[in-house]
């Protein structure tokens, strides 16, 4: 019996020793890393925002251009015949990627270079509408149309001449 007890204790000790060694063993694993480079998001102006020709007469008012290109006037503004248009942009990038549109948060100023008189452009609107994830680059591109409101003073405030300026729109991948 003593032999079996010693043998049993030996086997038990060996088993515990193996268990302790396994518990202290290290494990190494290799993880994988991925990255994907996609086409850069680019934008190009295809059509300039053009409020067209008009006369503010005595009080002035506003000239509105919708993203679809319609033009309307308020106040004492008389619209003249001639070209006018919404702004147009082409956005290109990764096929089927979504993107965001950020229209100007501040009014833009346009200036008459002959006399330094100014007008303010605000109330920006776009198709697709401004926001996060509003556009999808189907086929890797999408057209954006932008309209706005031009605030016009009287003929004295805004005399005859060509007024021009710039504004900034931001497009981002989501």
PDB file of C-alpha atoms in Angstrom:
ATOM      1  CA  UNK A   1       0.000   0.000   0.000  1.00  0.00           C
ATOM      2  CA  UNK A   2       2.870   2.274   0.772  1.00  0.00           C
ATOM      3  CA  UNK A   3       4.152   1.707  -2.751  1.00  0.00           C
ATOM      4  CA  UNK A   4       0.823   2.752  -4.233  1.00  0.00           C
ATOM      5  CA  UNK A   5       0.633   5.805  -2.010  1.00  0.00           C
ATOM      6  CA  UNK A   6       4.089   6.938  -3.049  1.00  0.00           C
ATOM      7  CA  UNK A   7       3.260   6.216  -6.705  1.00  0.00           C
ATOM      8  CA  UNK A   8      -0.046   8.071  -6.390  1.00  0.00           C
ATOM      9  CA  UNK A   9       1.669  11.088  -4.802  1.00  0.00           C
ATOM     10  CA  UNK A  10       4.335  11.035  -7.485  1.00  0.00           C
ATOM     11  CA  UNK A  11       1.723  10.986 -10.302  1.00  0.00           C
ATOM     12  CA  UNK A  12      -0.288  13.692  -8.576  1.00  0.00           C
ATOM     13  CA  UNK A  13       2.813  15.878  -8.183  1.00  0.00           C
ATOM     14  CA  UNK A  14       3.817  15.358 -11.808  1.00  0.00           C
ATOM     15  CA  UNK A  15       0.302  16.259 -12.985  1.00  0.00           C
ATOM     16  CA  UNK A  16       0.222  19.417 -10.851  1.00  0.00           C
ATOM     17  CA  UNK A  17       3.693  20.371 -12.039  1.00  0.00           C
ATOM     18  CA  UNK A  18       2.632  19.989 -15.684  1.00  0.00           C
ATOM     19  CA  UNK A  19      -0.513  22.008 -14.972  1.00  0.00           C
ATOM     20  CA  UNK A  20       1.502  24.792 -13.349  1.00  0.00           C
ATOM     21  CA  UNK A  21       3.922  24.829 -16.265  1.00  0.00           C
ATOM     22  CA  UNK A  22       1.064  25.019 -18.775  1.00  0.00           C
ATOM     23  CA  UNK A  23      -0.575  27.859 -16.832  1.00  0.00           C
ATOM     24  CA  UNK A  24       2.659  29.843 -16.967  1.00  0.00           C
ATOM     25  CA  UNK A  25       3.238  29.161 -20.672  1.00  0.00           C
ATOM     26  CA  UNK A  26       3.108  32.136 -23.035  1.00  0.00           C
ATOM     27  CA  UNK A  27       0.988  32.420 -26.128  1.00  0.00           C
ATOM     28  CA  UNK A  28       1.905  34.488 -29.168  1.00  0.00           C
ATOM     29  CA  UNK A  29      -0.416  35.364 -32.007  1.00  0.00           C
ATOM     30  CA  UNK A  30       0.050  37.493 -35.121  1.00  0.00           C
ATOM     31  CA  UNK A  31      -2.627  40.123 -35.789  1.00  0.00           C
ATOM     32  CA  UNK A  32      -3.431  41.483 -39.217  1.00  0.00           C
ATOM     33  CA  UNK A  33      -3.386  45.134 -40.293  1.00  0.00           C
ATOM     34  CA  UNK A  34      -5.392  46.652 -43.133  1.00  0.00           C
ATOM     35  CA  UNK A  35      -5.513  50.037 -44.849  1.00  0.00           C
ATOM     36  CA  UNK A  36      -7.190  51.101 -48.053  1.00  0.00           C
ATOM     37  CA  UNK A  37      -6.291  54.183 -50.044  1.00  0.00           C
ATOM     38  CA  UNK A  38      -9.252  55.660 -51.942  1.00  0.00           C
ATOM     39  CA  UNK A  39      -9.525  58.345 -54.581  1.00  0.00           C
ATOM     40  CA  UNK A  40      -9.230  61.865 -53.223  1.00  0.00           C
ATOM     41  CA  UNK A  41     -12.455  63.857 -53.039  1.00  0.00           C
ATOM     42  CA  UNK A  42     -12.242  66.696 -55.553  1.00  0.00           C
ATOM     43  CA  UNK A  43     -14.595  69.509 -56.521  1.00  0.00           C
ATOM     44  CA  UNK A  44     -14.652  71.705 -59.608  1.00  0.00           C
ATOM     45  CA  UNK A  45     -16.860  74.699 -60.378  1.00  0.00           C
ATOM     46  CA  UNK A  46     -18.797  74.038 -63.574  1.00  0.00           C
ATOM     47  CA  UNK A  47     -21.107  77.089 -63.498  1.00  0.00           C
ATOM     48  CA  UNK A  48     -20.710  80.421 -61.693  1.00  0.00           C
ATOM     49  CA  UNK A  49     -23.472  81.861 -59.527  1.00  0.00           C
ATOM     50  CA  UNK A  50     -24.917  84.668 -61.668  1.00  0.00           C
ATOM     51  CA  UNK A  51     -27.774  86.898 -60.477  1.00  0.00           C
ATOM     52  CA  UNK A  52     -28.044  88.426 -63.955  1.00  0.00           C
ATOM     53  CA  UNK A  53     -28.990  92.002 -64.865  1.00  0.00           C
ATOM     54  CA  UNK A  54     -31.468  94.092 -62.863  1.00  0.00           C
ATOM     55  CA  UNK A  55     -32.228  97.622 -61.678  1.00  0.00           C
ATOM     56  CA  UNK A  56     -32.788  98.352 -57.979  1.00  0.00           C
ATOM     57  CA  UNK A  57     -34.789 101.577 -58.618  1.00  0.00           C
ATOM     58  CA  UNK A  58     -35.761 103.528 -55.470  1.00  0.00           C
ATOM     59  CA  UNK A  59     -35.667 101.065 -52.570  1.00  0.00           C
ATOM     60  CA  UNK A  60     -33.835  97.964 -53.699  1.00  0.00           C
ATOM     61  CA  UNK A  61     -34.741  94.511 -52.408  1.00  0.00           C
ATOM     62  CA  UNK A  62     -33.497  91.011 -53.097  1.00  0.00           C
ATOM     63  CA  UNK A  63     -32.691  88.844 -56.094  1.00  0.00           C
ATOM     64  CA  UNK A  64     -33.022  85.119 -55.421  1.00  0.00           C
ATOM     65  CA  UNK A  65     -31.534  82.308 -57.502  1.00  0.00           C
ATOM     66  CA  UNK A  66     -32.793  78.806 -56.663  1.00  0.00           C
ATOM     67  CA  UNK A  67     -30.523  75.757 -57.055  1.00  0.00           C
ATOM     68  CA  UNK A  68     -32.664  74.846 -60.073  1.00  0.00           C
ATOM     69  CA  UNK A  69     -31.741  78.202 -61.660  1.00  0.00           C
ATOM     70  CA  UNK A  70     -35.035  80.104 -61.259  1.00  0.00           C
ATOM     71  CA  UNK A  71     -34.710  83.825 -60.534  1.00  0.00           C
ATOM     72  CA  UNK A  72     -37.121  86.010 -58.527  1.00  0.00           C
ATOM     73  CA  UNK A  73     -37.020  89.574 -57.203  1.00  0.00           C
ATOM     74  CA  UNK A  74     -38.556  91.275 -54.173  1.00  0.00           C
ATOM     75  CA  UNK A  75     -38.882  94.948 -53.331  1.00  0.00           C
ATOM     76  CA  UNK A  76     -38.520  97.534 -56.114  1.00  0.00           C
ATOM     77  CA  UNK A  77     -36.070  95.506 -58.216  1.00  0.00           C
ATOM     78  CA  UNK A  78     -36.845  95.208 -61.918  1.00  0.00           C
ATOM     79  CA  UNK A  79     -35.291  92.115 -63.539  1.00  0.00           C
ATOM     80  CA  UNK A  80     -33.812  92.489 -67.028  1.00  0.00           C
ATOM     81  CA  UNK A  81     -33.613  89.808 -69.688  1.00  0.00           C
ATOM     82  CA  UNK A  82     -30.331  87.998 -69.982  1.00  0.00           C
ATOM     83  CA  UNK A  83     -28.375  85.131 -68.556  1.00  0.00           C
ATOM     84  CA  UNK A  84     -28.608  84.129 -64.907  1.00  0.00           C
ATOM     85  CA  UNK A  85     -27.813  80.770 -63.305  1.00  0.00           C
ATOM     86  CA  UNK A  86     -27.288  78.775 -60.158  1.00  0.00           C
ATOM     87  CA  UNK A  87     -23.760  77.695 -59.323  1.00  0.00           C
ATOM     88  CA  UNK A  88     -22.805  74.187 -60.384  1.00  0.00           C
ATOM     89  CA  UNK A  89     -20.079  71.923 -59.037  1.00  0.00           C
ATOM     90  CA  UNK A  90     -18.919  68.414 -59.932  1.00  0.00           C
ATOM     91  CA  UNK A  91     -17.689  66.284 -57.026  1.00  0.00           C
ATOM     92  CA  UNK A  92     -15.534  63.244 -57.824  1.00  0.00           C
ATOM     93  CA  UNK A  93     -14.071  60.525 -55.630  1.00  0.00           C
ATOM     94  CA  UNK A  94     -14.532  56.936 -54.488  1.00  0.00           C
ATOM     95  CA  UNK A  95     -17.457  55.166 -56.193  1.00  0.00           C
ATOM     96  CA  UNK A  96     -20.584  55.024 -53.970  1.00  0.00           C
ATOM     97  CA  UNK A  97     -18.910  56.965 -51.138  1.00  0.00           C
ATOM     98  CA  UNK A  98     -21.056  59.426 -49.203  1.00  0.00           C
ATOM     99  CA  UNK A  99     -20.013  63.011 -48.644  1.00  0.00           C
ATOM    100  CA  UNK A 100     -21.081  66.128 -46.749  1.00  0.00           C
ATOM    101  CA  UNK A 101     -21.811  69.629 -47.990  1.00  0.00           C
ATOM    102  CA  UNK A 102     -21.033  72.726 -45.909  1.00  0.00           C
ATOM    103  CA  UNK A 103     -22.371  75.951 -47.401  1.00  0.00           C
ATOM    104  CA  UNK A 104     -21.021  79.342 -46.309  1.00  0.00           C
ATOM    105  CA  UNK A 105     -21.952  80.214 -42.729  1.00  0.00           C
ATOM    106  CA  UNK A 106     -21.261  83.913 -43.274  1.00  0.00           C
ATOM    107  CA  UNK A 107     -22.548  86.213 -46.004  1.00  0.00           C
ATOM    108  CA  UNK A 108     -20.306  86.842 -48.993  1.00  0.00           C
ATOM    109  CA  UNK A 109     -19.639  90.371 -50.209  1.00  0.00           C
ATOM    110  CA  UNK A 110     -19.557  91.295 -53.873  1.00  0.00           C
ATOM    111  CA  UNK A 111     -17.937  94.603 -54.858  1.00  0.00           C
ATOM    112  CA  UNK A 112     -18.283  97.053 -57.736  1.00  0.00           C
ATOM    113  CA  UNK A 113     -14.664  97.580 -58.785  1.00  0.00           C
ATOM    114  CA  UNK A 114     -15.422 101.004 -60.307  1.00  0.00           C
ATOM    115  CA  UNK A 115     -16.729 102.600 -57.094  1.00  0.00           C
ATOM    116  CA  UNK A 116     -16.154 100.074 -54.244  1.00  0.00           C
ATOM    117  CA  UNK A 117     -19.899  99.811 -53.478  1.00  0.00           C
ATOM    118  CA  UNK A 118     -20.921  96.387 -52.148  1.00  0.00           C
ATOM    119  CA  UNK A 119     -23.840  93.947 -51.951  1.00  0.00           C
ATOM    120  CA  UNK A 120     -24.299  90.975 -49.636  1.00  0.00           C
ATOM    121  CA  UNK A 121     -25.054  87.378 -50.708  1.00  0.00           C
ATOM    122  CA  UNK A 122     -26.564  85.035 -48.097  1.00  0.00           C
ATOM    123  CA  UNK A 123     -29.254  82.372 -47.511  1.00  0.00           C
ATOM    124  CA  UNK A 124     -27.299  79.695 -49.384  1.00  0.00           C
ATOM    125  CA  UNK A 125     -29.194  76.613 -50.523  1.00  0.00           C
ATOM    126  CA  UNK A 126     -28.071  73.520 -52.427  1.00  0.00           C
ATOM    127  CA  UNK A 127     -29.252  70.350 -54.129  1.00  0.00           C
ATOM    128  CA  UNK A 128     -28.536  67.968 -52.520  1.00  0.00           C
ATOM    129  CA  UNK A 129     -29.209  69.915 -49.329  1.00  0.00           C
ATOM    130  CA  UNK A 130     -26.407  70.913 -46.991  1.00  0.00           C
ATOM    131  CA  UNK A 131     -25.541  68.343 -44.291  1.00  0.00           C
ATOM    132  CA  UNK A 132     -23.652  65.177 -43.413  1.00  0.00           C
ATOM    133  CA  UNK A 133     -23.904  62.192 -45.726  1.00  0.00           C
ATOM    134  CA  UNK A 134     -26.252  63.976 -48.130  1.00  0.00           C
ATOM    135  CA  UNK A 135     -24.450  63.069 -51.351  1.00  0.00           C
ATOM    136  CA  UNK A 136     -23.485  59.730 -52.873  1.00  0.00           C
ATOM    137  CA  UNK A 137     -20.800  59.483 -55.532  1.00  0.00           C
ATOM    138  CA  UNK A 138     -22.696  57.136 -57.851  1.00  0.00           C
ATOM    139  CA  UNK A 139     -20.194  56.198 -60.516  1.00  0.00           C
ATOM    140  CA  UNK A 140     -17.609  58.227 -58.584  1.00  0.00           C
ATOM    141  CA  UNK A 141     -19.226  61.635 -59.188  1.00  0.00           C
ATOM    142  CA  UNK A 142     -22.159  63.893 -58.343  1.00  0.00           C
ATOM    143  CA  UNK A 143     -23.369  67.297 -59.496  1.00  0.00           C
ATOM    144  CA  UNK A 144     -24.187  69.948 -56.866  1.00  0.00           C
ATOM    145  CA  UNK A 145     -26.335  73.012 -57.605  1.00  0.00           C
ATOM    146  CA  UNK A 146     -26.198  76.102 -55.364  1.00  0.00           C
ATOM    147  CA  UNK A 147     -28.477  79.117 -55.137  1.00  0.00           C
ATOM    148  CA  UNK A 148     -28.513  82.145 -52.830  1.00  0.00           C
ATOM    149  CA  UNK A 149     -30.051  85.554 -52.143  1.00  0.00           C
ATOM    150  CA  UNK A 150     -28.494  88.847 -53.236  1.00  0.00           C
ATOM    151  CA  UNK A 151     -29.402  91.806 -50.995  1.00  0.00           C
ATOM    152  CA  UNK A 152     -29.554  94.987 -53.053  1.00  0.00           C
ATOM    153  CA  UNK A 153     -29.813  98.602 -51.885  1.00  0.00           C
ATOM    154  CA  UNK A 154     -31.239 101.542 -53.801  1.00  0.00           C
ATOM    155  CA  UNK A 155     -29.699 102.793 -57.042  1.00  0.00           C
ATOM    156  CA  UNK A 156     -27.682 105.245 -54.921  1.00  0.00           C
ATOM    157  CA  UNK A 157     -26.412 102.421 -52.663  1.00  0.00           C
ATOM    158  CA  UNK A 158     -25.703 100.110 -55.582  1.00  0.00           C
ATOM    159  CA  UNK A 159     -24.984 102.175 -58.716  1.00  0.00           C
ATOM    160  CA  UNK A 160     -24.591 100.776 -62.215  1.00  0.00           C
ATOM    161  CA  UNK A 161     -21.635  98.429 -62.708  1.00  0.00           C
ATOM    162  CA  UNK A 162     -20.430  94.858 -62.495  1.00  0.00           C
ATOM    163  CA  UNK A 163     -20.164  93.452 -58.948  1.00  0.00           C
ATOM    164  CA  UNK A 164     -18.088  90.364 -58.191  1.00  0.00           C
ATOM    165  CA  UNK A 165     -16.718  88.347 -55.274  1.00  0.00           C
ATOM    166  CA  UNK A 166     -16.050  84.837 -54.042  1.00  0.00           C
ATOM    167  CA  UNK A 167     -17.456  82.349 -51.544  1.00  0.00           C
ATOM    168  CA  UNK A 168     -16.373  78.966 -50.227  1.00  0.00           C
ATOM    169  CA  UNK A 169     -18.191  75.637 -50.092  1.00  0.00           C
ATOM    170  CA  UNK A 170     -16.687  72.617 -48.356  1.00  0.00           C
ATOM    171  CA  UNK A 171     -17.164  68.977 -49.379  1.00  0.00           C
ATOM    172  CA  UNK A 172     -15.956  66.115 -47.136  1.00  0.00           C
ATOM    173  CA  UNK A 173     -16.027  62.328 -47.217  1.00  0.00           C
ATOM    174  CA  UNK A 174     -18.073  60.785 -44.407  1.00  0.00           C
TER     175      UNK A 174
END
